[in-house]
Each structure stands twice: as C-alpha cells, then as structure tokens.
mmCIF file of C-alpha atoms and ligand atoms in Angstrom:
data_model
loop_
_atom_site.group_PDB
_atom_site.id
_atom_site.type_symbol
_atom_site.label_atom_id
_atom_site.label_comp_id
_atom_site.label_asym_id
_atom_site.label_seq_id
_atom_site.Cartn_x
_atom_site.Cartn_y
_atom_site.Cartn_z
ATOM 1 C CA MET A 27 0.000 0.000 0.000
ATOM 2 C CA GLY A 28 1.312 3.474 -0.920
ATOM 3 C CA LYS A 29 2.117 5.970 1.781
ATOM 4 C CA LYS A 30 0.084 9.092 2.350
ATOM 5 C CA VAL A 31 1.401 12.547 3.217
ATOM 6 C CA VAL A 32 -0.637 15.497 4.460
ATOM 7 C CA VAL A 33 0.693 18.937 3.527
ATOM 8 C CA PHE A 34 -0.701 21.400 6.073
ATOM 9 C CA SER A 35 0.665 24.705 4.791
ATOM 10 C CA ARG A 36 1.914 26.249 1.572
ATOM 11 C CA LEU A 37 4.962 24.349 0.378
ATOM 12 C CA ASP A 38 7.699 25.023 -2.165
ATOM 13 C CA ALA A 39 6.430 23.837 -5.599
ATOM 14 C CA ASP A 40 9.513 21.668 -6.294
ATOM 15 C CA ILE A 41 9.157 19.876 -2.984
ATOM 16 C CA LEU A 42 5.473 19.365 -3.560
ATOM 17 C CA ALA A 43 6.209 17.868 -6.984
ATOM 18 C CA GLN A 44 8.756 15.491 -5.435
ATOM 19 C CA LEU A 45 6.203 14.411 -2.840
ATOM 20 C CA HIS A 46 3.603 13.745 -5.522
ATOM 21 C CA GLU A 47 6.051 11.445 -7.325
ATOM 22 C CA GLN A 48 6.382 9.162 -4.301
ATOM 23 C CA PHE A 49 3.278 9.453 -2.178
ATOM 24 C CA GLU A 50 -0.388 10.073 -2.150
ATOM 25 C CA VAL A 51 -0.549 13.749 -1.190
ATOM 26 C CA VAL A 52 -3.427 15.559 0.453
ATOM 27 C CA GLN A 53 -3.156 19.314 0.842
ATOM 28 C CA ILE A 54 -5.117 21.185 3.480
ATOM 29 C CA ASN A 55 -6.798 24.125 1.812
ATOM 30 C CA PRO A 56 -7.860 26.952 4.172
ATOM 31 C CA LYS A 57 -9.940 28.473 1.371
ATOM 32 C CA LEU A 58 -12.328 25.507 1.652
ATOM 33 C CA GLY A 59 -12.941 26.336 5.347
ATOM 34 C CA GLN A 60 -13.284 23.922 8.298
ATOM 35 C CA VAL A 61 -9.557 23.362 8.471
ATOM 36 C CA ASP A 62 -9.792 21.328 11.690
ATOM 37 C CA GLN A 63 -12.203 18.924 10.023
ATOM 38 C CA GLN A 64 -10.080 18.729 6.859
ATOM 39 C CA LEU A 65 -7.098 17.886 9.048
ATOM 40 C CA ALA A 66 -8.860 15.256 11.130
ATOM 41 C CA GLU A 67 -10.095 13.505 7.990
ATOM 42 C CA ALA A 68 -6.801 13.708 6.104
ATOM 43 C CA VAL A 69 -4.747 12.596 9.094
ATOM 44 C CA SER A 70 -6.742 9.445 9.819
ATOM 45 C CA ASP A 71 -4.809 7.260 7.351
ATOM 46 C CA ALA A 72 -1.733 9.481 6.832
ATOM 47 C CA ASP A 73 1.844 8.235 7.353
ATOM 48 C CA GLY A 74 3.468 11.640 7.413
ATOM 49 C CA MET A 75 2.719 15.338 7.623
ATOM 50 C CA ILE A 76 4.718 18.344 6.483
ATOM 51 C CA GLY A 77 4.146 22.064 6.921
ATOM 52 C CA ALA A 78 4.493 25.019 9.294
ATOM 53 C CA GLY A 79 2.678 27.747 11.123
ATOM 54 C CA ARG A 80 -0.245 25.673 12.342
ATOM 55 C CA GLN A 81 -1.234 24.646 15.849
ATOM 56 C CA LEU A 82 -1.365 20.835 15.899
ATOM 57 C CA ASN A 83 -2.493 19.008 19.008
ATOM 58 C CA ALA A 84 -4.552 16.027 20.185
ATOM 59 C CA GLN A 85 -7.735 17.503 18.745
ATOM 60 C CA HIS A 86 -6.252 17.364 15.244
ATOM 61 C CA LEU A 87 -4.273 14.165 15.574
ATOM 62 C CA GLN A 88 -6.430 11.783 17.561
ATOM 63 C CA SER A 89 -7.919 10.276 14.382
ATOM 64 C CA ALA A 90 -4.431 9.279 13.154
ATOM 65 C CA THR A 91 -3.978 5.524 12.947
ATOM 66 C CA ARG A 92 -0.528 5.176 11.394
ATOM 67 C CA LEU A 93 1.109 8.590 11.564
ATOM 68 C CA LYS A 94 4.858 8.205 11.949
ATOM 69 C CA ILE A 95 6.186 11.730 11.557
ATOM 70 C CA ILE A 96 5.265 15.387 11.494
ATOM 71 C CA SER A 97 7.971 17.278 9.647
ATOM 72 C CA SER A 98 7.861 20.961 10.523
ATOM 73 C CA VAL A 99 9.276 23.557 8.142
ATOM 74 C CA SER A 100 10.516 25.602 11.117
ATOM 75 C CA VAL A 101 13.067 25.450 13.867
ATOM 76 C CA GLY A 102 10.567 26.426 16.589
ATOM 77 C CA TYR A 103 8.070 23.768 17.631
ATOM 78 C CA ASP A 104 5.967 25.445 20.309
ATOM 79 C CA ASN A 105 2.879 25.006 18.102
ATOM 80 C CA TYR A 106 2.998 21.216 18.531
ATOM 81 C CA ASP A 107 1.994 19.242 21.607
ATOM 82 C CA VAL A 108 5.241 17.300 22.024
ATOM 83 C CA ALA A 109 4.005 15.413 25.107
ATOM 84 C CA TYR A 110 1.047 14.149 23.089
ATOM 85 C CA LEU A 111 3.295 13.196 20.156
ATOM 86 C CA ASN A 112 5.536 11.267 22.526
ATOM 87 C CA GLN A 113 2.571 9.461 23.967
ATOM 88 C CA ARG A 114 1.399 8.548 20.446
ATOM 89 C CA LYS A 115 4.988 7.686 19.418
ATOM 90 C CA ILE A 116 4.930 10.161 16.565
ATOM 91 C CA TRP A 117 8.214 11.759 15.592
ATOM 92 C CA LEU A 118 8.496 15.528 15.291
ATOM 93 C CA ALA A 119 11.240 16.813 12.975
ATOM 94 C CA HIS A 120 12.341 20.436 12.533
ATOM 95 C CA THR A 121 14.829 22.528 10.523
ATOM 96 C CA PRO A 122 17.610 23.967 12.694
ATOM 97 C CA HIS A 123 20.878 25.503 11.397
ATOM 98 C CA VAL A 124 19.765 26.393 7.849
ATOM 99 C CA LEU A 125 17.960 29.508 9.072
ATOM 100 C CA THR A 126 20.393 30.644 11.747
ATOM 101 C CA GLU A 127 22.290 33.343 9.829
ATOM 102 C CA THR A 128 19.205 34.671 8.045
ATOM 103 C CA THR A 129 17.376 35.080 11.341
ATOM 104 C CA ALA A 130 20.396 36.713 12.991
ATOM 105 C CA ASP A 131 20.506 39.152 10.058
ATOM 106 C CA LEU A 132 16.915 40.074 10.769
ATOM 107 C CA ALA A 133 17.641 40.583 14.463
ATOM 108 C CA PHE A 134 20.271 43.134 13.476
ATOM 109 C CA THR A 135 17.965 44.716 10.911
ATOM 110 C CA LEU A 136 15.405 45.278 13.648
ATOM 111 C CA LEU A 137 18.018 46.435 16.140
ATOM 112 C CA MET A 138 19.370 49.075 13.778
ATOM 113 C CA SER A 139 15.944 50.130 12.527
ATOM 114 C CA ALA A 140 14.587 50.597 16.039
ATOM 115 C CA ALA A 141 17.742 52.333 17.307
ATOM 116 C CA ARG A 142 17.798 54.869 14.471
ATOM 117 C CA GLN A 143 14.031 55.150 13.934
ATOM 118 C CA VAL A 144 14.493 53.954 10.356
ATOM 119 C CA ALA A 145 10.940 52.782 9.691
ATOM 120 C CA HIS A 146 9.348 55.785 11.364
ATOM 121 C CA LEU A 147 11.640 58.345 9.690
ATOM 122 C CA ASP A 148 11.140 56.762 6.304
ATOM 123 C CA ALA A 149 7.379 57.254 6.644
ATOM 124 C CA TRP A 150 7.986 60.737 8.108
ATOM 125 C CA THR A 151 10.177 61.807 5.190
ATOM 126 C CA LYS A 152 7.769 60.444 2.608
ATOM 127 C CA ALA A 153 4.939 62.310 4.334
ATOM 128 C CA GLY A 154 6.776 65.563 3.629
ATOM 129 C CA GLN A 155 7.592 66.254 7.269
ATOM 130 C CA TRP A 156 11.272 66.993 6.662
ATOM 131 C CA GLN A 157 10.952 70.745 6.611
ATOM 132 C CA ARG A 158 14.143 71.725 8.455
ATOM 133 C CA THR A 159 17.268 70.101 9.870
ATOM 134 C CA VAL A 160 16.225 67.206 12.078
ATOM 135 C CA GLN A 161 15.628 67.871 15.751
ATOM 136 C CA VAL A 162 16.093 65.751 18.865
ATOM 137 C CA ALA A 163 12.800 63.915 18.202
ATOM 138 C CA GLN A 164 14.444 62.375 15.150
ATOM 139 C CA PHE A 165 17.669 61.403 16.942
ATOM 140 C CA GLY A 166 18.429 57.760 17.652
ATOM 141 C CA GLN A 167 20.744 55.656 19.799
ATOM 142 C CA ASP A 168 24.336 54.644 19.069
ATOM 143 C CA ILE A 169 24.972 50.968 18.403
ATOM 144 C CA PHE A 170 28.735 50.654 17.907
ATOM 145 C CA GLY A 171 30.542 49.815 21.153
ATOM 146 C CA LYS A 172 27.324 49.592 23.200
ATOM 147 C CA LYS A 173 26.176 46.802 25.482
ATOM 148 C CA LEU A 174 24.053 44.036 23.989
ATOM 149 C CA GLY A 175 22.116 41.630 26.197
ATOM 150 C CA ILE A 176 21.111 38.374 24.516
ATOM 151 C CA ILE A 177 18.383 36.315 26.150
ATOM 152 C CA GLY A 178 18.884 32.775 24.822
ATOM 153 C CA LEU A 179 22.373 32.015 23.542
ATOM 154 C CA GLY A 180 21.540 29.109 21.236
ATOM 155 C CA ASN A 181 22.464 28.923 17.558
ATOM 156 C CA ILE A 182 20.680 32.138 16.579
ATOM 157 C CA GLY A 183 21.768 33.975 19.727
ATOM 158 C CA ALA A 184 25.372 33.023 18.976
ATOM 159 C CA ALA A 185 25.079 34.272 15.376
ATOM 160 C CA ILE A 186 23.747 37.572 16.719
ATOM 161 C CA ALA A 187 26.663 37.726 19.186
ATOM 162 C CA ARG A 188 29.153 37.194 16.339
ATOM 163 C CA ARG A 189 27.708 40.111 14.380
ATOM 164 C CA ALA A 190 27.709 42.302 17.479
ATOM 165 C CA PHE A 191 31.260 41.418 18.453
ATOM 166 C CA TYR A 192 33.031 41.584 15.079
ATOM 167 C CA GLY A 193 30.840 44.117 13.308
ATOM 168 C CA PHE A 194 29.931 46.535 16.087
ATOM 169 C CA ASN A 195 32.515 46.054 18.818
ATOM 170 C CA MET A 196 29.668 45.477 21.266
ATOM 171 C CA ASP A 197 30.084 44.336 24.798
ATOM 172 C CA ILE A 198 27.916 41.227 25.195
ATOM 173 C CA LEU A 199 25.926 39.951 28.154
ATOM 174 C CA TYR A 200 23.810 36.844 27.936
ATOM 175 C CA HIS A 201 21.247 34.948 29.930
ATOM 176 C CA ASN A 202 20.544 31.318 29.199
ATOM 177 C CA ARG A 203 19.272 28.180 30.899
ATOM 178 C CA ARG A 204 22.910 27.206 31.246
ATOM 179 C CA GLU A 205 26.198 28.858 30.448
ATOM 180 C CA ASN A 206 27.417 28.493 26.865
ATOM 181 C CA LEU A 207 31.155 28.701 27.493
ATOM 182 C CA ALA A 208 32.397 28.127 23.949
ATOM 183 C CA VAL A 209 30.308 30.909 22.473
ATOM 184 C CA ALA A 210 30.855 33.171 25.459
ATOM 185 C CA GLN A 211 34.596 32.840 25.093
ATOM 186 C CA ALA A 212 34.581 33.375 21.322
ATOM 187 C CA PHE A 213 32.705 36.668 21.603
ATOM 188 C CA ASN A 214 33.783 37.742 25.055
ATOM 189 C CA ALA A 215 30.230 37.429 26.360
ATOM 190 C CA SER A 216 29.459 37.438 30.083
ATOM 191 C CA TYR A 217 26.789 35.273 31.656
ATOM 192 C CA CYS A 218 24.435 37.077 34.027
ATOM 193 C CA SER A 219 20.984 36.932 35.581
ATOM 194 C CA LEU A 220 18.026 38.201 33.598
ATOM 195 C CA GLU A 221 17.672 41.144 35.949
ATOM 196 C CA GLU A 222 21.302 42.188 35.573
ATOM 197 C CA LEU A 223 21.084 41.848 31.798
ATOM 198 C CA LEU A 224 17.986 44.033 31.656
ATOM 199 C CA ARG A 225 19.422 46.671 33.976
ATOM 200 C CA ARG A 226 22.768 46.964 32.201
ATOM 201 C CA SER A 227 22.056 46.476 28.490
ATOM 202 C CA ASP A 228 21.601 49.207 25.909
ATOM 203 C CA PHE A 229 20.047 46.628 23.591
ATOM 204 C CA VAL A 230 18.181 43.491 24.603
ATOM 205 C CA VAL A 231 17.562 40.777 22.011
ATOM 206 C CA ILE A 232 15.230 37.872 22.739
ATOM 207 C CA ALA A 233 16.297 34.642 21.024
ATOM 208 C CA VAL A 234 14.877 31.951 23.349
ATOM 209 C CA ASP A 235 12.557 29.045 22.551
ATOM 210 C CA LEU A 236 9.021 29.491 23.766
ATOM 211 C CA ASN A 237 8.320 27.055 26.594
ATOM 212 C CA ALA A 238 6.765 27.122 30.048
ATOM 213 C CA SER A 239 9.760 28.945 31.527
ATOM 214 C CA SER A 240 9.992 31.630 28.822
ATOM 215 C CA GLN A 241 6.274 32.415 28.610
ATOM 216 C CA ALA A 242 5.807 36.143 29.497
ATOM 217 C CA LEU A 243 9.442 36.265 30.617
ATOM 218 C CA ILE A 244 9.432 39.967 29.820
ATOM 219 C CA ALA A 245 6.478 41.567 31.592
ATOM 220 C CA ALA A 246 5.918 44.966 33.226
ATOM 221 C CA GLU A 247 8.339 44.228 36.078
ATOM 222 C CA GLN A 248 11.160 43.310 33.690
ATOM 223 C CA LEU A 249 10.473 46.221 31.333
ATOM 224 C CA ALA A 250 10.741 48.551 34.321
ATOM 225 C CA MET A 251 14.304 47.281 34.882
ATOM 226 C CA MET A 252 15.424 48.433 31.440
ATOM 227 C CA GLN A 253 17.125 51.752 30.831
ATOM 228 C CA ALA A 254 15.196 54.658 29.291
ATOM 229 C CA HIS A 255 17.448 54.668 26.224
ATOM 230 C CA ALA A 256 17.270 50.875 25.800
ATOM 231 C CA VAL A 257 15.931 49.063 22.760
ATOM 232 C CA LEU A 258 14.167 45.671 22.926
ATOM 233 C CA ILE A 259 14.187 43.245 19.997
ATOM 234 C CA ASN A 260 12.134 40.051 19.698
ATOM 235 C CA ILE A 261 12.809 37.540 16.925
ATOM 236 C CA ALA A 262 11.792 34.488 18.997
ATOM 237 C CA ARG A 263 8.117 34.088 19.831
ATOM 238 C CA GLY A 264 5.607 36.785 20.722
ATOM 239 C CA SER A 265 4.473 35.129 23.937
ATOM 240 C CA VAL A 266 7.905 35.612 25.527
ATOM 241 C CA ILE A 267 6.792 39.239 25.984
ATOM 242 C CA ASP A 268 3.657 40.503 27.673
ATOM 243 C CA GLU A 269 2.600 42.580 24.657
ATOM 244 C CA GLN A 270 0.202 44.798 26.595
ATOM 245 C CA ALA A 271 2.940 45.654 29.114
ATOM 246 C CA LEU A 272 5.328 46.404 26.246
ATOM 247 C CA TYR A 273 2.770 48.730 24.696
ATOM 248 C CA VAL A 274 2.521 50.666 27.962
ATOM 249 C CA ALA A 275 6.322 50.852 28.338
ATOM 250 C CA LEU A 276 6.732 52.155 24.787
ATOM 251 C CA GLN A 277 3.829 54.530 24.999
ATOM 252 C CA GLN A 278 5.128 56.023 28.246
ATOM 253 C CA GLY A 279 8.700 56.193 26.996
ATOM 254 C CA GLN A 280 9.986 53.803 29.694
ATOM 255 C CA ILE A 281 12.240 52.379 26.984
ATOM 256 C CA PHE A 282 13.374 54.053 23.770
ATOM 257 C CA ALA A 283 12.061 51.612 21.192
ATOM 258 C CA ALA A 284 11.273 48.034 20.253
ATOM 259 C CA GLY A 285 11.694 45.942 17.130
ATOM 260 C CA LEU A 286 9.290 43.028 16.796
ATOM 261 C CA ASP A 287 9.043 40.191 14.308
ATOM 262 C CA VAL A 288 6.728 38.011 16.397
ATOM 263 C CA TYR A 289 3.500 38.503 18.356
ATOM 264 C CA GLN A 290 1.241 36.781 20.846
ATOM 265 C CA LYS A 291 -1.288 36.254 18.069
ATOM 266 C CA GLU A 292 -0.280 35.946 14.432
ATOM 267 C CA PRO A 293 -1.017 37.239 11.890
ATOM 268 C CA LEU A 294 -1.291 40.566 13.721
ATOM 269 C CA GLN A 295 -3.907 42.603 11.947
ATOM 270 C CA GLN A 296 -4.883 45.133 14.560
ATOM 271 C CA SER A 297 -2.866 46.301 17.521
ATOM 272 C CA PRO A 298 -2.431 49.366 19.703
ATOM 273 C CA LEU A 299 1.270 48.998 18.827
ATOM 274 C CA PHE A 300 0.475 50.234 15.310
ATOM 275 C CA ALA A 301 -0.223 53.706 16.703
ATOM 276 C CA LEU A 302 3.292 54.026 18.147
ATOM 277 C CA ASP A 303 6.249 55.526 16.274
ATOM 278 C CA ASN A 304 8.833 53.829 18.479
ATOM 279 C CA VAL A 305 8.104 50.244 17.509
ATOM 280 C CA VAL A 306 9.093 48.511 14.289
ATOM 281 C CA THR A 307 6.571 45.776 13.468
ATOM 282 C CA LEU A 308 7.532 43.119 10.949
ATOM 283 C CA PRO A 309 5.300 40.195 9.849
ATOM 284 C CA HIS A 310 7.351 37.223 11.176
ATOM 285 C CA ILE A 311 9.989 37.270 8.434
ATOM 286 C CA GLY A 312 12.972 36.026 10.478
ATOM 287 C CA SER A 313 13.753 33.167 8.098
ATOM 288 C CA ALA A 314 11.950 34.575 5.085
ATOM 289 C CA THR A 315 14.555 34.867 2.353
ATOM 290 C CA VAL A 316 14.172 32.988 -0.910
ATOM 291 C CA ALA A 317 17.258 30.845 -0.345
ATOM 292 C CA THR A 318 16.630 30.040 3.311
ATOM 293 C CA ARG A 319 12.999 29.122 2.835
ATOM 294 C CA GLN A 320 14.109 26.726 0.079
ATOM 295 C CA LYS A 321 16.698 25.153 2.369
ATOM 296 C CA MET A 322 14.120 24.775 5.142
ATOM 297 C CA ALA A 323 11.627 23.098 2.809
ATOM 298 C CA GLN A 324 14.344 20.801 1.471
ATOM 299 C CA LEU A 325 15.447 19.797 4.969
ATOM 300 C CA ALA A 326 11.880 19.197 6.096
ATOM 301 C CA TYR A 327 11.342 17.070 2.995
ATOM 302 C CA GLN A 328 14.459 15.025 3.789
ATOM 303 C CA ASN A 329 13.338 14.521 7.375
ATOM 304 C CA LEU A 330 9.937 13.323 6.176
ATOM 305 C CA VAL A 331 11.174 10.983 3.463
ATOM 306 C CA THR A 332 13.866 9.491 5.693
ATOM 307 C CA ALA A 333 11.250 8.569 8.284
ATOM 308 C CA LEU A 334 8.824 7.205 5.710
ATOM 309 C CA ASN A 335 11.640 5.049 4.336
ATOM 310 C CA GLY A 336 12.053 3.495 7.758
ATOM 311 C CA GLN A 337 15.122 5.393 8.913
ATOM 312 C CA LYS A 338 15.733 7.942 11.613
ATOM 313 C CA PRO A 339 15.804 11.555 10.347
ATOM 314 C CA ALA A 340 18.691 13.790 11.386
ATOM 315 C CA TYR A 341 16.699 16.568 13.041
ATOM 316 C CA LEU A 342 14.199 15.148 15.451
ATOM 317 C CA VAL A 343 12.796 17.039 18.425
ATOM 318 C CA ASN A 344 11.823 13.748 20.110
ATOM 319 C CA PRO A 345 14.327 11.175 18.770
ATOM 320 C CA ASP A 346 13.490 8.600 21.422
ATOM 321 C CA TYR A 347 9.857 8.279 20.431
ATOM 322 C CA HIS A 348 8.700 6.445 17.339
ATOM 323 C CA SER A 349 6.151 3.961 16.166
HETATM 324 C C1 8YV B 15 9.035 30.019 10.329
HETATM 325 C C2 8YV B 15 10.148 30.318 12.533
HETATM 326 O O1 8YV B 15 8.849 30.841 9.273
HETATM 327 O O2 8YV B 15 11.482 28.451 12.073
HETATM 328 C C3 8YV B 15 10.817 29.047 12.901
HETATM 329 O O3 8YV B 15 10.679 28.642 14.066
HETATM 330 O O4 8YV B 15 9.671 31.029 13.328
HETATM 331 C C4 8YV B 15 10.095 30.701 11.117
HETATM 332 O O5 8YV B 15 11.315 30.425 10.522
HETATM 333 C C5 8YV B 15 7.684 29.791 10.927
HETATM 334 O O6 8YV B 15 7.705 29.115 12.097
HETATM 335 C C6 8YV B 15 6.813 28.979 9.973
HETATM 336 O O7 8YV B 15 6.093 29.748 9.157
#
C-alpha cells in the first residue's frame, strides 16, 4: 500500500512535486474552510505530515492511525503538543541551522531600525515632514561599542553575538538556561541573571525558545528594569513578551524603542502597537529569504522521506519516540 502525506501549509512547488512522485498527497486548503475537520479527515490514514505555522495538538491528531512523523518547516516547535506526540509515538522533525544566519541578520535589521528610527523616519520623510534640519525627536541611539544583552544564547543567539562582536565592537551579556562557554569565550560574552542583563544592556535581544519557563518572561516588572534609552528586539516568539505591558512601556517612553518580528497572536492585523512611532513591526519574516525558505523546505522534505523510508531523520525534536 502506498504511503500518504498530508501537507498542512503552503509548500515550495519543487518539494510538492517530489512528494507527488512518491506518495499520495493531500493538501489542506484553508480556502475551503473547516480546516480542523479537513485535518482530522486527512490525518486518519496518513503516514506523514509536512508544513508550518499551524497549531497541531490532540484535537487534530487523535484520528491518526498510522502517523509516523510530522515534519515541521521551522526550527521552533511550540505550536505542537510534544508530550502528546511522545505518547502517540509520533516523531516531530524540525529545521535547525539552515535559518540561523538569516534570522540573525533580521535581528540586526530590527536592532538598527529601532535604534535609528528607520521605519518611522522613512514614513515621516515620505509624508513631507522633513521641513528643516532634524531635531532631537528624530535622533536615535548609538549601536557601535554599546552593550548588547542576549536572552537565549543558542544557535541564533550566537550568530547575533558574532555580528555584534566583530561588526559593532559590542560588549555582550547573555542569559541562558545554562552557560554556553564556547560561544561566550569566542565573543567575550558574560553570563548574568536576567535582571542584571535588563538593567545593564543598551540593547536586549530575545532569542529563546518558547516554553513554560519563557512564557511572558518579559512583563511589566522586567520592562521597568530596562534603561530609558534601551531598545528591545524580539525575533523568537511573541508570547515571551507581555505585549500589553510592552505597549505601555513604549507609549510612556519607559524604553526608547522596540523591534518586533513576532506577536502573541499571528497574523497581527490590529494592535495598539500600530499607533506608536517607536516600535518597528515586521510580519514574522525572520527566516523569510528565498534561499533560506528553500533550504528549510528541502530539509523538512528530507526529514519526512527518511522517516517514511524506515530510517531515523537527522533533526528530530523527540528522537526517542517512534512507532
Ligand atoms: C518560520 C520560525 O517561518 O522556524 C521558525 O521557528 O519562526 C520561522 O522560521 C515559521 O515558524 C513557519 O512559518
């Protein structure tokens, strides 16, 4: 009997064509509505799933009878119920490494945009507001030689540290579940508590996974620890920040600016943040370059096919669990 694959988000056309050559492929189509029902039906006799950006939990997967792997086209996996997958002995694969540099680039894009009011001043100039030499309201914050606090020194955090150290001569602090001595030594980064990092940094970049311990890690109390000239960047997951508290801090000028790529609820279509000039809001584009998205799709495809061919894929979140 042929194997069946469920594609649960838009997928690179080449990869889709390769899947069609080997498997029966069912694509979830949001335009047809009732996505949960489409999923439950499609999953019931599926062997594998591939996609990204969708919440998948027991409700969607309980009808599965022979599902071996979900291959996510993402590095983050907070949208899957890993405990449930373990219990059902379903592998979860993801795509680390291939997006590291692209996402670190975006962290720096946001950092520089927020520090120098790039997005706001672009709109301001185009609106014809540049009528005389710029005043203090248009001034920004220096980046070169300043102190950067990185929350989460994993692969992406380390790539951000490398840019900061070699490109901007920044002094680096980091907070992590455990010390990362190799990276710390390479970029002269000092380990410290979250509170110390927030109090001392000119720039704070969030690069942690979303999990129970990072949920709302940055709330009103933590924002109040930051300096008035400080800039906060989030390229991780929106729920690491209490977005309402951040709005208040930005609106009251408790911190200078923020640069956000991720939000508590995505896509973000309405938000009080949109009324503020001191926040740069991007639509979750951390890994979104043509080349990197291709590499992610390719890696996710390899993970899927490897599992469906009876072998163990290279990038499993739960390598010890399988059917
Ligand atoms: C993805 C990401 O674009 O990989 C991740 O964890 O956040 C992004 O690279 C997103 O998760 C899927 O659309």
